[in-house]
Amino acid sequence: MPLALLALAVGAFGIGTTEFVMMGLLPEVAGDLHISIPAAGHLVSAYALGVVIGAPLLAAVTARMPRRTVLIGLMALFVAGNAASALAPDNSWLLVARFVSGLPHGAFFGVGAVVATSMVAPERKARSVSLMFLGLTVANIAGVPVATLMGQHLGWRATFLGVSAIGLAAIASLALLIPHDRVPAPAAGLRGELAALKSLPVWLALGTTVAGFGALFAAYSYITPMLTDSAGYADARVTLLLALFGVGATIGNLLGGRLADHAMRRTLFGGLLSLAAVLALFPLLMSTAWSAALAVALLGMAAFVTGSPLNLMVMEKASSAPSLASSANQAAFNLANAGGAWIGGLALAAGFGVTSPALAGAALAVLGLGVAGAAYAVDRRRASAAPRAGRERVVAGHVPQQVETVRH
């Protein structure tokens, strides 16, 4: 694997850290800015909104630019957003800064996935994507806990200055390691990239992402009360247990990349089926401390097995606009984050029990399997129709010649 993937992983590490660290710093931010914790929670939503808007928008408007330049520019915007967060004088400015920080998120992963796959042999494409996303999963193991501790002891502003420094390191790595001649700009342009998103298979792939990762976030958004109220863990140990989720996600990400290079569709189906099974077993697994720890790791592993095959499938279905399609997949991921948390919250609010969000997630995983199955059926139907259409064209092309021969 080329060393240039390290530069993409460094950027992914910074993005993963800033995305998730805010959840652990809400009390510090709320206290310093004299706002309520629910009001501080809007800072999480502002970042997610930036991702959803920025992912397709920035990928589309930079479609004709060299991808190396785009990656460096996106990371520069990331640094600016996090530096502005550190310097924000009040909550309103911090909301704007968090929105700006989220804008380059999806486009960076989208363009980065295209760059990663362009530098390796076809049989290693999924693994190259998984190595880029390795930075995101490792952020949950090391980046988020360290950044949270920094914020608790040095102030939350120090956290965002630290993330800005990671962004500067990523810019240096991208400038040094991403080659100029291996990532040419596509010729399709903005109109061609947008037209590629009209395909039904692309939307089915994006729908699979929303349902599949919605299943993850339906449960993960409420993992803390499950661990404390059901499994009996103390609050102080939850952070360590969440690092287990990062370990599982890292293993699943690497495993999914390797398996998807051999059988992309089967890896996707297997991952979604495993995710549904793990979530369905959550009420049982959360009954004891040791099995709850196992459940957290298995949840990360099962969910992130699907990451590389989903991203690769979206890129293949929109082969004329891979950057935009891959970026749209990141927007779908964040829609899954918001939608899954909302659905899990509905189950909890209905009084079905502290582990009920996991069961709601299992239902979403089954829905994801259904959407993936529909995508497979569409592909099969189109594949069988293509040879038939080809034969009809051949026959039609010979008919006039045969008639002409009879006339002579």
Coordinates of C-alpha atoms in Angstrom, one line a residue:
M1 CA 0.0 0.0 0.0
P2 CA 1.4 3.5 -0.9
L3 CA 2.6 5.7 1.9
A4 CA 0.3 8.4 0.6
L5 CA -2.6 6.7 2.4
L6 CA -0.9 7.7 5.6
A7 CA -1.6 11.4 4.7
L8 CA -5.3 10.6 4.2
A9 CA -5.4 8.7 7.5
V10 CA -3.9 11.7 9.4
G11 CA -6.6 13.9 8.0
A12 CA -9.3 11.3 8.9
F13 CA -7.9 11.1 12.4
G14 CA -8.3 14.9 12.9
I15 CA -11.8 14.9 11.4
G16 CA -12.9 11.9 13.6
T17 CA -11.5 13.6 16.7
T18 CA -13.3 16.9 16.2
E19 CA -16.6 15.2 15.2
F20 CA -16.9 13.1 18.4
V21 CA -15.0 15.1 21.0
M22 CA -17.8 17.7 21.4
M23 CA -20.0 15.1 23.0
G24 CA -17.6 14.7 25.8
L25 CA -17.0 18.5 26.2
L26 CA -20.6 19.6 26.5
P27 CA -20.5 20.3 30.3
E28 CA -17.2 22.4 29.9
V29 CA -18.5 24.4 26.9
A30 CA -21.9 25.0 28.6
G31 CA -20.3 26.2 31.8
D32 CA -17.8 28.5 30.1
L33 CA -20.4 30.1 27.7
H34 CA -23.2 30.2 30.4
I35 CA -25.6 28.1 28.4
S36 CA -27.6 24.9 29.2
I37 CA -26.3 21.5 28.2
P38 CA -29.2 21.0 25.7
A39 CA -28.3 24.3 24.1
A40 CA -24.6 23.2 23.9
G41 CA -25.9 20.0 22.2
H42 CA -26.9 22.1 19.2
L43 CA -23.1 22.4 18.5
V44 CA -23.1 18.7 17.6
S45 CA -26.1 19.2 15.3
A46 CA -24.3 22.3 13.7
Y47 CA -21.3 20.1 12.8
A48 CA -23.6 17.4 11.3
L49 CA -25.5 20.0 9.3
G50 CA -22.2 21.3 7.9
V51 CA -21.3 17.7 6.8
V52 CA -24.6 17.1 5.1
I53 CA -24.5 20.5 3.2
G54 CA -20.8 20.6 2.5
A55 CA -20.3 17.0 1.3
P56 CA -22.1 17.2 -2.0
L57 CA -21.7 20.9 -2.5
L58 CA -17.9 21.1 -2.1
A59 CA -17.4 17.9 -4.1
A60 CA -19.5 19.3 -6.9
V61 CA -17.9 22.7 -7.1
T62 CA -14.4 21.3 -7.0
A63 CA -15.1 18.6 -9.6
R64 CA -12.8 20.0 -12.2
M65 CA -9.9 20.8 -9.8
P66 CA -6.9 18.5 -9.2
R67 CA -7.8 16.3 -6.3
R68 CA -4.5 16.9 -4.5
T69 CA -5.3 20.6 -4.5
V70 CA -8.9 19.9 -3.3
L71 CA -7.7 17.8 -0.4
I72 CA -5.3 20.4 0.8
G73 CA -7.9 23.1 0.5
L74 CA -10.5 21.1 2.4
M75 CA -8.1 20.5 5.2
A76 CA -7.2 24.2 5.3
L77 CA -10.9 24.9 5.7
F78 CA -11.0 22.3 8.5
V79 CA -8.1 24.0 10.3
A80 CA -9.8 27.4 9.9
G81 CA -13.1 26.1 11.4
N82 CA -11.4 24.5 14.4
A83 CA -9.3 27.6 15.1
A84 CA -12.4 29.7 14.9
S85 CA -14.0 27.3 17.4
A86 CA -11.2 27.8 19.8
L87 CA -11.4 31.6 19.5
A88 CA -15.3 31.9 19.5
P89 CA -16.4 34.6 22.0
D90 CA -19.9 33.2 22.5
N91 CA -22.2 30.4 21.6
S92 CA -23.5 32.0 18.4
W93 CA -20.0 32.3 16.9
L94 CA -19.2 28.8 18.1
L95 CA -22.2 27.4 16.3
V96 CA -21.0 29.0 13.1
A97 CA -17.5 27.8 13.6
R98 CA -18.7 24.2 14.2
F99 CA -20.8 24.4 11.0
V100 CA -17.7 25.5 9.1
S101 CA -15.7 22.7 10.6
G102 CA -18.2 20.2 9.3
L103 CA -18.3 21.5 5.8
P104 CA -15.1 19.8 4.5
H105 CA -15.7 16.5 6.4
G106 CA -17.7 14.6 3.7
A107 CA -15.9 16.0 0.7
F108 CA -12.5 15.1 2.2
F109 CA -13.5 11.5 2.7
G110 CA -15.3 11.4 -0.7
V111 CA -12.3 12.8 -2.7
G112 CA -9.9 10.9 -0.5
A113 CA -11.6 7.6 -1.3
V114 CA -11.2 8.3 -5.0
V115 CA -7.5 9.2 -4.5
A116 CA -6.9 6.1 -2.4
T117 CA -8.4 3.8 -5.0
S118 CA -6.5 5.5 -7.8
M119 CA -3.1 4.6 -6.3
V120 CA -3.6 0.8 -5.9
A121 CA -4.4 -2.2 -8.1
P122 CA -8.1 -2.9 -8.6
E123 CA -8.0 -5.9 -6.3
R124 CA -6.9 -3.7 -3.4
K125 CA -9.4 -0.8 -3.8
A126 CA -11.5 -1.7 -0.7
R127 CA -8.4 -2.1 1.4
S128 CA -7.1 1.3 0.4
V129 CA -10.4 2.9 1.5
S130 CA -10.3 1.0 4.8
L131 CA -6.8 2.3 5.5
M132 CA -7.9 5.9 5.0
F133 CA -10.9 5.3 7.3
L134 CA -8.4 3.8 9.8
G135 CA -7.7 7.3 10.9
L136 CA -11.4 7.8 11.8
T137 CA -11.7 4.6 13.8
V138 CA -8.4 5.1 15.6
A139 CA -9.6 8.6 16.6
N140 CA -12.3 6.9 18.7
I141 CA -9.6 4.9 20.5
A142 CA -7.0 7.6 21.1
G143 CA -7.9 11.0 19.7
V144 CA -11.3 11.5 21.3
P145 CA -10.3 10.3 24.9
V146 CA -7.0 12.4 24.8
A147 CA -8.8 15.5 23.4
T148 CA -11.5 15.1 26.0
L149 CA -9.0 14.9 28.8
M150 CA -7.2 18.0 27.3
G151 CA -10.4 19.9 27.3
Q152 CA -11.3 18.9 30.9
H153 CA -7.9 19.9 32.3
L154 CA -6.7 22.8 29.9
G155 CA -10.1 24.1 28.8
W156 CA -12.2 23.2 25.8
R157 CA -10.5 25.8 23.6
A158 CA -7.2 24.0 24.0
T159 CA -8.9 20.9 22.5
F160 CA -9.8 22.7 19.3
L161 CA -6.3 24.3 19.0
G162 CA -4.9 20.8 19.3
V163 CA -7.2 19.6 16.5
S164 CA -6.1 22.5 14.4
A165 CA -2.5 21.4 14.8
I166 CA -3.5 17.9 13.6
G167 CA -5.0 19.5 10.6
L168 CA -1.8 21.4 9.9
A169 CA 0.1 18.1 10.1
A170 CA -2.4 16.6 7.7
I171 CA -1.8 19.5 5.2
A172 CA 1.9 18.9 5.4
S173 CA 1.5 15.2 4.8
L174 CA -0.8 15.7 1.9
A175 CA 1.5 18.2 0.2
L176 CA 4.5 15.8 0.8
L177 CA 3.0 12.4 0.0
I178 CA 0.1 12.8 -2.5
P179 CA 1.6 12.8 -6.0
H180 CA 0.6 15.3 -8.6
D181 CA 0.3 12.9 -11.6
R182 CA -1.7 10.1 -10.0
V183 CA -4.9 12.1 -9.2
P184 CA -6.0 14.0 -12.3
A185 CA -9.2 16.0 -12.3
P186 CA -12.1 14.3 -13.9
A187 CA -13.4 15.6 -17.3
A188 CA -17.1 15.3 -16.5
G189 CA -17.4 18.7 -14.8
L190 CA -20.2 19.8 -12.5
R191 CA -23.1 18.9 -14.8
G192 CA -21.7 15.4 -15.5
E193 CA -21.1 14.8 -11.8
L194 CA -24.7 15.8 -10.9
A195 CA -26.2 13.8 -13.7
A196 CA -24.5 10.6 -12.3
L197 CA -26.5 10.9 -9.1
K198 CA -29.8 10.3 -11.1
S199 CA -29.1 6.6 -11.1
L200 CA -31.4 4.3 -9.1
P201 CA -28.5 2.0 -8.0
V202 CA -26.7 5.0 -6.6
W203 CA -29.7 6.0 -4.5
L204 CA -30.2 2.4 -3.3
A205 CA -26.6 2.3 -2.2
L206 CA -27.0 5.6 -0.3
G207 CA -30.2 4.2 1.2
T208 CA -28.3 1.2 2.4
T209 CA -25.9 3.5 4.2
V210 CA -28.7 5.5 5.9
A211 CA -30.4 2.3 7.1
G212 CA -27.3 0.4 8.0
F213 CA -25.5 3.1 9.9
G214 CA -28.8 4.4 11.3
A215 CA -29.0 1.0 13.0
L216 CA -25.6 1.7 14.6
F217 CA -26.5 5.1 15.9
A218 CA -29.9 4.1 17.2
A219 CA -28.0 2.0 19.8
Y220 CA -24.7 3.9 20.1
S221 CA -26.4 7.2 20.9
Y222 CA -27.8 5.6 24.1
I223 CA -24.9 3.3 24.9
T224 CA -24.1 5.2 28.1
P225 CA -27.4 4.6 29.9
M226 CA -27.3 1.0 28.7
L227 CA -23.9 0.5 30.3
T228 CA -24.8 2.2 33.6
D229 CA -28.4 1.3 34.1
S230 CA -28.5 -2.2 32.6
A231 CA -24.9 -3.5 32.9
G232 CA -24.1 -1.7 36.2
Y233 CA -21.0 0.1 35.1
A234 CA -20.0 3.3 36.9
D235 CA -20.0 6.5 34.9
A236 CA -16.2 6.8 35.2
R237 CA -15.6 3.6 33.3
V238 CA -17.8 4.4 30.4
T239 CA -15.0 6.3 28.6
L240 CA -12.8 3.2 28.7
L241 CA -15.6 1.0 27.4
L242 CA -16.2 3.4 24.5
A243 CA -12.6 2.9 23.5
L244 CA -13.5 -0.7 23.1
F245 CA -16.0 0.4 20.5
G246 CA -13.2 2.1 18.7
V247 CA -11.1 -1.1 18.9
G248 CA -14.0 -3.1 17.4
A249 CA -14.6 -0.5 14.7
T250 CA -10.9 -0.5 13.7
I251 CA -10.9 -4.3 13.4
G252 CA -14.1 -4.3 11.5
N253 CA -12.9 -1.6 9.2
L254 CA -9.7 -3.5 8.3
L255 CA -11.5 -6.8 8.0
G256 CA -14.3 -5.3 5.8
G257 CA -11.7 -3.8 3.4
R258 CA -9.9 -7.1 3.0
L259 CA -13.1 -9.1 2.5
A260 CA -14.7 -6.6 0.2
D261 CA -11.8 -6.9 -2.2
H262 CA -12.7 -10.6 -2.7
A263 CA -16.5 -10.4 -2.4
M264 CA -17.9 -6.9 -2.0
R265 CA -21.6 -7.8 -2.0
R266 CA -21.3 -10.8 0.3
T267 CA -19.2 -8.7 2.7
L268 CA -22.0 -6.1 2.8
F269 CA -24.7 -8.6 3.4
G270 CA -22.7 -10.4 6.0
G271 CA -21.9 -7.2 7.8
L272 CA -25.6 -6.0 7.9
L273 CA -26.7 -9.5 9.1
S274 CA -24.1 -9.5 11.8
L275 CA -25.1 -6.0 12.9
A276 CA -28.8 -7.0 13.1
A277 CA -27.8 -10.1 15.2
V278 CA -25.6 -8.2 17.6
L279 CA -28.3 -5.5 18.2
A280 CA -31.0 -8.1 18.6
L281 CA -28.9 -9.7 21.4
F282 CA -28.2 -6.4 23.2
P283 CA -30.9 -6.9 25.9
L284 CA -29.2 -10.2 26.8
L285 CA -25.6 -9.0 26.4
M286 CA -26.3 -5.9 28.6
S287 CA -27.4 -8.1 31.5
T288 CA -23.8 -8.6 32.8
A289 CA -20.7 -6.5 32.9
W290 CA -18.4 -8.7 30.8
S291 CA -20.9 -9.5 28.1
A292 CA -21.8 -5.7 27.9
A293 CA -18.1 -5.0 27.2
L294 CA -18.1 -7.7 24.5
A295 CA -21.3 -6.2 23.0
V296 CA -19.7 -2.7 22.7
A297 CA -16.7 -4.2 20.8
L298 CA -18.9 -6.4 18.6
L299 CA -21.2 -3.4 17.7
G300 CA -18.2 -1.4 16.4
M301 CA -16.9 -4.4 14.5
A302 CA -20.1 -5.4 12.8
A303 CA -21.0 -1.9 11.8
F304 CA -17.7 -0.9 10.3
V305 CA -17.3 -4.1 8.3
T306 CA -19.8 -2.5 6.0
G307 CA -18.0 0.8 5.7
S308 CA -15.6 0.0 2.8
P309 CA -18.0 -2.1 0.7
L310 CA -20.7 0.6 1.0
N311 CA -18.3 3.4 -0.1
L312 CA -16.8 1.3 -2.9
M313 CA -20.3 0.3 -4.2
V314 CA -21.5 3.9 -4.3
M315 CA -18.3 4.9 -6.2
E316 CA -18.8 2.1 -8.7
K317 CA -22.5 2.9 -9.3
A318 CA -21.6 6.5 -10.1
S319 CA -18.3 5.8 -12.0
S320 CA -18.5 9.1 -13.9
A321 CA -18.8 11.1 -10.6
P322 CA -17.0 9.1 -7.9
S323 CA -16.0 12.1 -5.8
L324 CA -19.5 13.4 -5.6
A325 CA -21.0 10.0 -5.0
S326 CA -18.5 9.1 -2.3
S327 CA -19.1 12.5 -0.6
A328 CA -22.8 12.0 -0.8
N329 CA -22.3 8.8 1.0
Q330 CA -20.7 10.7 3.9
A331 CA -23.7 13.0 4.0
A332 CA -25.8 9.8 4.2
F333 CA -23.7 8.6 7.1
N334 CA -24.5 11.8 9.0
L335 CA -28.2 11.5 8.1
A336 CA -28.0 8.0 9.6
N337 CA -26.4 9.5 12.7
A338 CA -29.3 12.0 13.2
G339 CA -32.1 9.6 12.1
G340 CA -30.8 6.6 14.0
A341 CA -30.5 8.7 17.3
W342 CA -34.1 10.0 16.7
I343 CA -35.6 6.5 16.2
G344 CA -33.7 5.1 19.2
G345 CA -35.0 8.0 21.3
L346 CA -38.6 7.2 20.2
A347 CA -38.2 3.6 21.5
L348 CA -36.7 4.9 24.8
A349 CA -39.4 7.6 25.2
A350 CA -42.2 5.0 24.6
G351 CA -41.1 3.2 27.7
F352 CA -39.8 0.0 26.1
G353 CA -36.8 -0.2 28.3
V354 CA -33.2 1.1 28.4
T355 CA -32.0 -1.4 25.7
S356 CA -34.9 -0.8 23.4
P357 CA -32.9 1.5 21.1
A358 CA -30.8 -1.5 20.2
L359 CA -33.9 -3.4 19.1
A360 CA -34.9 -0.4 17.0
G361 CA -31.4 -0.5 15.5
A362 CA -31.8 -4.2 14.7
A363 CA -35.0 -3.4 12.8
L364 CA -33.1 -0.7 10.8
A365 CA -30.3 -3.2 10.0
V366 CA -32.9 -5.6 8.6
L367 CA -34.3 -2.7 6.6
G368 CA -30.7 -2.0 5.3
L369 CA -30.6 -5.7 4.2
G370 CA -33.8 -5.2 2.4
V371 CA -32.5 -2.1 0.5
A372 CA -29.2 -3.9 -0.3
G373 CA -31.2 -6.9 -1.6
A374 CA -33.3 -4.5 -3.8
A375 CA -30.0 -3.0 -5.1
Y376 CA -28.8 -6.5 -5.9
A377 CA -32.0 -7.4 -7.7
V378 CA -31.8 -4.2 -9.8
D379 CA -28.2 -5.0 -10.8
R380 CA -29.2 -8.5 -11.8
R381 CA -32.1 -7.3 -13.9
R382 CA -29.9 -4.7 -15.6
A383 CA -27.1 -7.2 -16.2
S384 CA -29.5 -9.7 -17.8
A385 CA -31.2 -7.0 -19.9
A386 CA -27.9 -5.7 -21.3
P387 CA -27.0 -8.9 -23.3
R388 CA -30.6 -9.2 -24.5
A389 CA -30.5 -5.6 -25.8
G390 CA -27.2 -6.2 -27.5
R391 CA -28.6 -9.3 -29.3
E392 CA -31.6 -7.3 -30.4
R393 CA -29.4 -4.6 -31.9
V394 CA -27.3 -7.2 -33.7
V395 CA -30.4 -8.9 -35.2
A396 CA -31.9 -5.6 -36.1
G397 CA -28.6 -4.6 -37.8
H398 CA -28.7 -7.8 -40.0
V399 CA -32.3 -7.7 -41.1
P400 CA -32.0 -5.0 -43.7
Q401 CA -29.0 -6.8 -45.2
Q402 CA -31.0 -10.0 -45.5
V403 CA -33.9 -8.3 -47.1
E404 CA -31.6 -6.5 -49.5
T405 CA -30.1 -9.9 -50.5
V406 CA -33.5 -11.4 -51.3
R407 CA -34.4 -8.4 -53.5
H408 CA -31.3 -8.9 -55.6

